[in-house]
mmCIF file of C-alpha atoms and ligand atoms in Angstrom:
data_model
loop_
_atom_site.group_PDB
_atom_site.id
_atom_site.type_symbol
_atom_site.label_atom_id
_atom_site.label_comp_id
_atom_site.label_asym_id
_atom_site.label_seq_id
_atom_site.Cartn_x
_atom_site.Cartn_y
_atom_site.Cartn_z
ATOM 1 C CA UNK A 47 -3.131 -21.689 -28.238
ATOM 2 C CA UNK A 48 0.344 -20.428 -29.048
ATOM 3 C CA UNK A 49 -0.884 -16.840 -29.007
ATOM 4 C CA UNK A 50 -1.960 -17.155 -25.389
ATOM 5 C CA UNK A 51 1.495 -18.077 -24.125
ATOM 6 C CA UNK A 52 3.199 -14.642 -24.146
ATOM 7 C CA UNK A 53 0.272 -13.105 -22.289
ATOM 8 C CA UNK A 54 0.249 -15.884 -19.707
ATOM 9 C CA UNK A 55 3.998 -15.511 -19.268
ATOM 10 C CA UNK A 56 3.793 -11.766 -18.837
ATOM 11 C CA UNK A 57 1.007 -12.144 -16.289
ATOM 12 C CA UNK A 58 2.957 -14.756 -14.373
ATOM 13 C CA UNK A 59 5.980 -12.478 -14.319
ATOM 14 C CA UNK A 60 3.832 -9.614 -13.077
ATOM 15 C CA UNK A 61 5.039 -7.371 -15.862
ATOM 16 C CA UNK A 62 1.668 -6.583 -17.292
ATOM 17 C CA UNK A 63 -1.354 -4.726 -16.042
ATOM 18 C CA UNK A 64 -4.528 -5.410 -17.924
ATOM 19 C CA UNK A 65 -6.075 -1.913 -17.713
ATOM 20 C CA UNK A 66 -2.889 -0.355 -19.089
ATOM 21 C CA UNK A 67 -2.790 -2.891 -21.879
ATOM 22 C CA UNK A 68 -6.407 -2.265 -22.711
ATOM 23 C CA UNK A 69 -5.999 1.483 -22.711
ATOM 24 C CA UNK A 70 -2.728 2.146 -24.521
ATOM 25 C CA UNK A 71 -2.309 0.405 -27.854
ATOM 26 C CA UNK A 72 1.327 1.436 -28.208
ATOM 27 C CA UNK A 73 4.084 2.710 -25.880
ATOM 28 C CA UNK A 74 3.979 6.063 -27.759
ATOM 29 C CA UNK A 75 0.368 6.502 -26.658
ATOM 30 C CA UNK A 76 1.313 6.036 -23.009
ATOM 31 C CA UNK A 77 4.199 8.501 -23.396
ATOM 32 C CA UNK A 78 1.952 11.108 -25.017
ATOM 33 C CA UNK A 79 -0.654 10.663 -22.310
ATOM 34 C CA UNK A 80 1.744 11.129 -19.385
ATOM 35 C CA UNK A 81 3.492 14.106 -21.008
ATOM 36 C CA UNK A 82 0.160 15.766 -21.761
ATOM 37 C CA UNK A 83 -0.995 15.341 -18.163
ATOM 38 C CA UNK A 84 2.301 16.808 -16.884
ATOM 39 C CA UNK A 85 1.810 19.794 -19.208
ATOM 40 C CA UNK A 86 -1.663 20.398 -17.796
ATOM 41 C CA UNK A 87 -0.361 20.093 -14.237
ATOM 42 C CA UNK A 88 2.373 22.616 -15.013
ATOM 43 C CA UNK A 89 -0.219 25.070 -16.337
ATOM 44 C CA UNK A 90 -2.326 24.978 -13.189
ATOM 45 C CA UNK A 91 0.627 24.764 -10.791
ATOM 46 C CA UNK A 92 2.056 27.798 -12.584
ATOM 47 C CA UNK A 93 -1.113 29.779 -11.987
ATOM 48 C CA UNK A 94 -1.467 28.892 -8.303
ATOM 49 C CA UNK A 95 2.281 29.215 -7.705
ATOM 50 C CA UNK A 96 2.316 32.539 -9.538
ATOM 51 C CA UNK A 97 -0.358 33.886 -7.210
ATOM 52 C CA UNK A 98 1.413 32.448 -4.158
ATOM 53 C CA UNK A 99 4.626 34.237 -5.109
ATOM 54 C CA UNK A 100 2.924 37.469 -6.183
ATOM 55 C CA UNK A 101 3.909 37.204 -9.858
ATOM 56 C CA UNK A 102 0.242 36.936 -10.821
ATOM 57 C CA UNK A 103 -2.465 39.084 -9.179
ATOM 58 C CA UNK A 104 -4.443 37.060 -6.661
ATOM 59 C CA UNK A 105 -7.914 36.061 -7.706
ATOM 60 C CA UNK A 106 -9.607 33.738 -5.228
ATOM 61 C CA UNK A 107 -11.837 31.979 -7.743
ATOM 62 C CA UNK A 108 -9.027 31.444 -10.261
ATOM 63 C CA UNK A 109 -6.794 30.071 -7.508
ATOM 64 C CA UNK A 110 -9.488 27.705 -6.236
ATOM 65 C CA UNK A 111 -10.325 26.481 -9.760
ATOM 66 C CA UNK A 112 -6.687 25.854 -10.670
ATOM 67 C CA UNK A 113 -5.913 24.222 -7.331
ATOM 68 C CA UNK A 114 -8.890 21.874 -7.775
ATOM 69 C CA UNK A 115 -7.751 21.075 -11.337
ATOM 70 C CA UNK A 116 -4.215 20.431 -10.088
ATOM 71 C CA UNK A 117 -5.503 18.082 -7.396
ATOM 72 C CA UNK A 118 -7.476 16.078 -9.970
ATOM 73 C CA UNK A 119 -4.647 16.115 -12.526
ATOM 74 C CA UNK A 120 -2.095 14.875 -9.982
ATOM 75 C CA UNK A 121 -3.772 11.463 -10.115
ATOM 76 C CA UNK A 122 -3.417 11.063 -13.863
ATOM 77 C CA UNK A 123 0.148 10.751 -15.163
ATOM 78 C CA UNK A 124 1.145 7.583 -13.322
ATOM 79 C CA UNK A 125 -0.790 5.008 -15.330
ATOM 80 C CA UNK A 126 1.139 6.237 -18.388
ATOM 81 C CA UNK A 127 4.345 4.608 -17.119
ATOM 82 C CA UNK A 128 3.551 1.253 -18.680
ATOM 83 C CA UNK A 129 6.098 -1.517 -19.173
ATOM 84 C CA UNK A 130 7.983 -0.948 -22.429
ATOM 85 C CA UNK A 131 7.336 2.795 -22.521
ATOM 86 C CA UNK A 132 10.843 3.623 -21.279
ATOM 87 C CA UNK A 133 12.038 4.084 -24.869
ATOM 88 C CA UNK A 134 10.923 6.641 -27.434
ATOM 89 C CA UNK A 135 10.271 10.368 -27.321
ATOM 90 C CA UNK A 136 10.604 10.502 -23.552
ATOM 91 C CA UNK A 137 12.770 11.888 -20.781
ATOM 92 C CA UNK A 138 11.661 9.204 -18.337
ATOM 93 C CA UNK A 139 14.652 7.511 -16.688
ATOM 94 C CA UNK A 140 14.850 3.697 -16.415
ATOM 95 C CA UNK A 141 14.839 4.058 -12.607
ATOM 96 C CA UNK A 142 11.061 4.590 -12.820
ATOM 97 C CA UNK A 143 10.711 0.885 -13.573
ATOM 98 C CA UNK A 144 13.522 -0.396 -11.338
ATOM 99 C CA UNK A 145 12.696 1.798 -8.327
ATOM 100 C CA UNK A 146 8.968 1.914 -8.855
ATOM 101 C CA UNK A 147 8.131 2.074 -5.127
ATOM 102 C CA UNK A 148 10.074 5.305 -4.738
ATOM 103 C CA UNK A 149 8.521 6.735 -7.898
ATOM 104 C CA UNK A 150 5.042 5.871 -6.603
ATOM 105 C CA UNK A 151 5.876 7.505 -3.260
ATOM 106 C CA UNK A 152 6.567 10.809 -5.020
ATOM 107 C CA UNK A 153 3.359 10.455 -7.025
ATOM 108 C CA UNK A 154 1.355 9.761 -3.851
ATOM 109 C CA UNK A 155 3.025 12.686 -2.127
ATOM 110 C CA UNK A 156 2.023 14.975 -4.978
ATOM 111 C CA UNK A 157 -1.598 13.825 -4.668
ATOM 112 C CA UNK A 158 -1.532 14.573 -0.902
ATOM 113 C CA UNK A 159 0.271 17.926 -1.363
ATOM 114 C CA UNK A 160 -2.118 19.163 -4.039
ATOM 115 C CA UNK A 161 -5.147 18.148 -1.935
ATOM 116 C CA UNK A 162 -3.843 20.465 0.813
ATOM 117 C CA UNK A 163 -3.411 23.353 -1.628
ATOM 118 C CA UNK A 164 -6.899 22.787 -2.979
ATOM 119 C CA UNK A 165 -8.372 22.790 0.549
ATOM 120 C CA UNK A 166 -6.466 26.002 1.323
ATOM 121 C CA UNK A 167 -7.604 27.649 -1.928
ATOM 122 C CA UNK A 168 -11.252 26.869 -1.163
ATOM 123 C CA UNK A 169 -10.973 29.147 1.899
ATOM 124 C CA UNK A 170 -9.893 32.018 -0.359
ATOM 125 C CA UNK A 171 -7.004 32.771 1.998
ATOM 126 C CA UNK A 172 -3.803 33.649 0.122
ATOM 127 C CA UNK A 173 -1.568 33.044 3.155
ATOM 128 C CA UNK A 174 -2.961 29.513 3.489
ATOM 129 C CA UNK A 175 -2.310 28.908 -0.222
ATOM 130 C CA UNK A 176 1.265 30.198 0.185
ATOM 131 C CA UNK A 177 1.889 27.987 3.203
ATOM 132 C CA UNK A 178 0.738 24.845 1.404
ATOM 133 C CA UNK A 179 2.079 25.431 -2.097
ATOM 134 C CA UNK A 180 5.804 25.102 -1.311
ATOM 135 C CA UNK A 181 5.524 21.353 -0.785
ATOM 136 C CA UNK A 182 4.064 20.897 -4.278
ATOM 137 C CA UNK A 183 6.980 22.651 -5.963
ATOM 138 C CA UNK A 184 9.423 20.599 -3.921
ATOM 139 C CA UNK A 185 7.748 17.335 -4.882
ATOM 140 C CA UNK A 186 7.732 18.204 -8.608
ATOM 141 C CA UNK A 187 11.425 19.026 -8.394
ATOM 142 C CA UNK A 188 12.448 16.045 -6.260
ATOM 143 C CA UNK A 189 10.851 13.588 -8.666
ATOM 144 C CA UNK A 190 12.303 15.319 -11.736
ATOM 145 C CA UNK A 191 15.775 15.270 -10.152
ATOM 146 C CA UNK A 192 15.565 11.528 -9.539
ATOM 147 C CA UNK A 193 13.479 10.260 -12.423
ATOM 148 C CA UNK A 194 13.659 12.646 -15.387
ATOM 149 C CA UNK A 195 16.500 13.287 -17.797
ATOM 150 C CA UNK A 196 17.632 16.894 -17.761
HETATM 151 C C1 HEC B 821 6.555 11.070 -9.437
HETATM 152 C C2 HEC B 821 7.425 11.845 -10.314
HETATM 153 C C3 HEC B 821 7.010 13.182 -10.840
HETATM 154 C C4 HEC B 821 6.335 14.186 -10.186
HETATM 155 C C5 HEC B 821 5.861 14.222 -8.735
HETATM 156 C C6 HEC B 821 6.185 15.241 -11.144
HETATM 157 N N1 HEC B 821 6.740 14.897 -12.344
HETATM 158 FE FE1 HEC B 821 6.749 16.037 -14.040
HETATM 159 N N2 HEC B 821 7.687 14.548 -15.030
HETATM 160 C C7 HEC B 821 8.095 13.353 -14.484
HETATM 161 C C8 HEC B 821 8.717 12.544 -15.518
HETATM 162 C C9 HEC B 821 9.305 11.152 -15.337
HETATM 163 C C10 HEC B 821 8.661 13.293 -16.703
HETATM 164 C C11 HEC B 821 9.162 12.860 -18.099
HETATM 165 C C12 HEC B 821 7.973 12.246 -18.853
HETATM 166 C C13 HEC B 821 8.347 11.739 -20.226
HETATM 167 O O1 HEC B 821 9.132 12.427 -20.939
HETATM 168 O O2 HEC B 821 7.876 10.639 -20.605
HETATM 169 C C14 HEC B 821 8.015 14.549 -16.362
HETATM 170 C C15 HEC B 821 7.767 15.584 -17.280
HETATM 171 C C16 HEC B 821 7.230 16.804 -16.959
HETATM 172 C C17 HEC B 821 7.034 17.882 -17.899
HETATM 173 C C18 HEC B 821 7.400 17.867 -19.391
HETATM 174 C C19 HEC B 821 6.232 17.296 -20.193
HETATM 175 C C20 HEC B 821 6.569 17.120 -21.676
HETATM 176 O O3 HEC B 821 5.717 17.452 -22.511
HETATM 177 O O4 HEC B 821 7.666 16.643 -21.997
HETATM 178 C C21 HEC B 821 6.491 18.935 -17.202
HETATM 179 C C22 HEC B 821 6.113 20.293 -17.745
HETATM 180 C C23 HEC B 821 6.332 18.477 -15.827
HETATM 181 N N3 HEC B 821 6.799 17.182 -15.719
HETATM 182 C C24 HEC B 821 5.802 19.240 -14.821
HETATM 183 C C25 HEC B 821 5.562 18.783 -13.520
HETATM 184 C C26 HEC B 821 4.965 19.602 -12.465
HETATM 185 C C27 HEC B 821 4.550 21.028 -12.613
HETATM 186 C C28 HEC B 821 4.889 18.803 -11.366
HETATM 187 C C29 HEC B 821 4.359 19.137 -10.001
HETATM 188 C C30 HEC B 821 3.071 19.811 -9.935
HETATM 189 C C31 HEC B 821 5.451 17.505 -11.726
HETATM 190 N N4 HEC B 821 5.846 17.542 -13.035
HETATM 191 C C32 HEC B 821 5.540 16.444 -10.865
HETATM 192 C C33 HEC B 821 7.951 12.954 -13.185
HETATM 193 C C34 HEC B 821 7.271 13.653 -12.196
#
């Protein structure tokens, strides 16, 4: 029975989410997962943003594929911010856990922003992609400024 107590305590304190516990064996796994998903987001944001700014030649299908990938990827990193994963090979700031509502707001905003870019990219219209992409870059930056070590 003694082994049950820490789990019951953690649940009572609301510091534990069962799916996160089930999925990540160790804090390092959660850190790796969230960093990997950020890397993938950066790849696809770089491609769409590159086309929006003219650094990469526009290709409607490539833009639509990357924008769709970015929209899907934008939902992924957040479950990697599990309790106890604030230490280790990470640039995550402690504020993520103390100001979690604000952190979640940025994450939700990114999901909404990338959905708009994806909708714009489906039309194949570069001007529409340009008009919607700026918000994504701003959201990445705003969250990094507040919640990531430089
Ligand atoms: C809600 C906050 C938030 C948003 C929005 C956000 N990031 Fe991040 N990002 C972070 C945090 C926190 C880290 C540090 C993760 C760590 O080291 O554990 C990070 C790390 C990264 C990294 C480094 C990954 C590594 O391997 O160390 C890249 C690249 C990155 N973000 C790109 C992006 C891009 C591109 C966007 C927008 C499309 C974005 N991020 C949006 C919070 C955010």
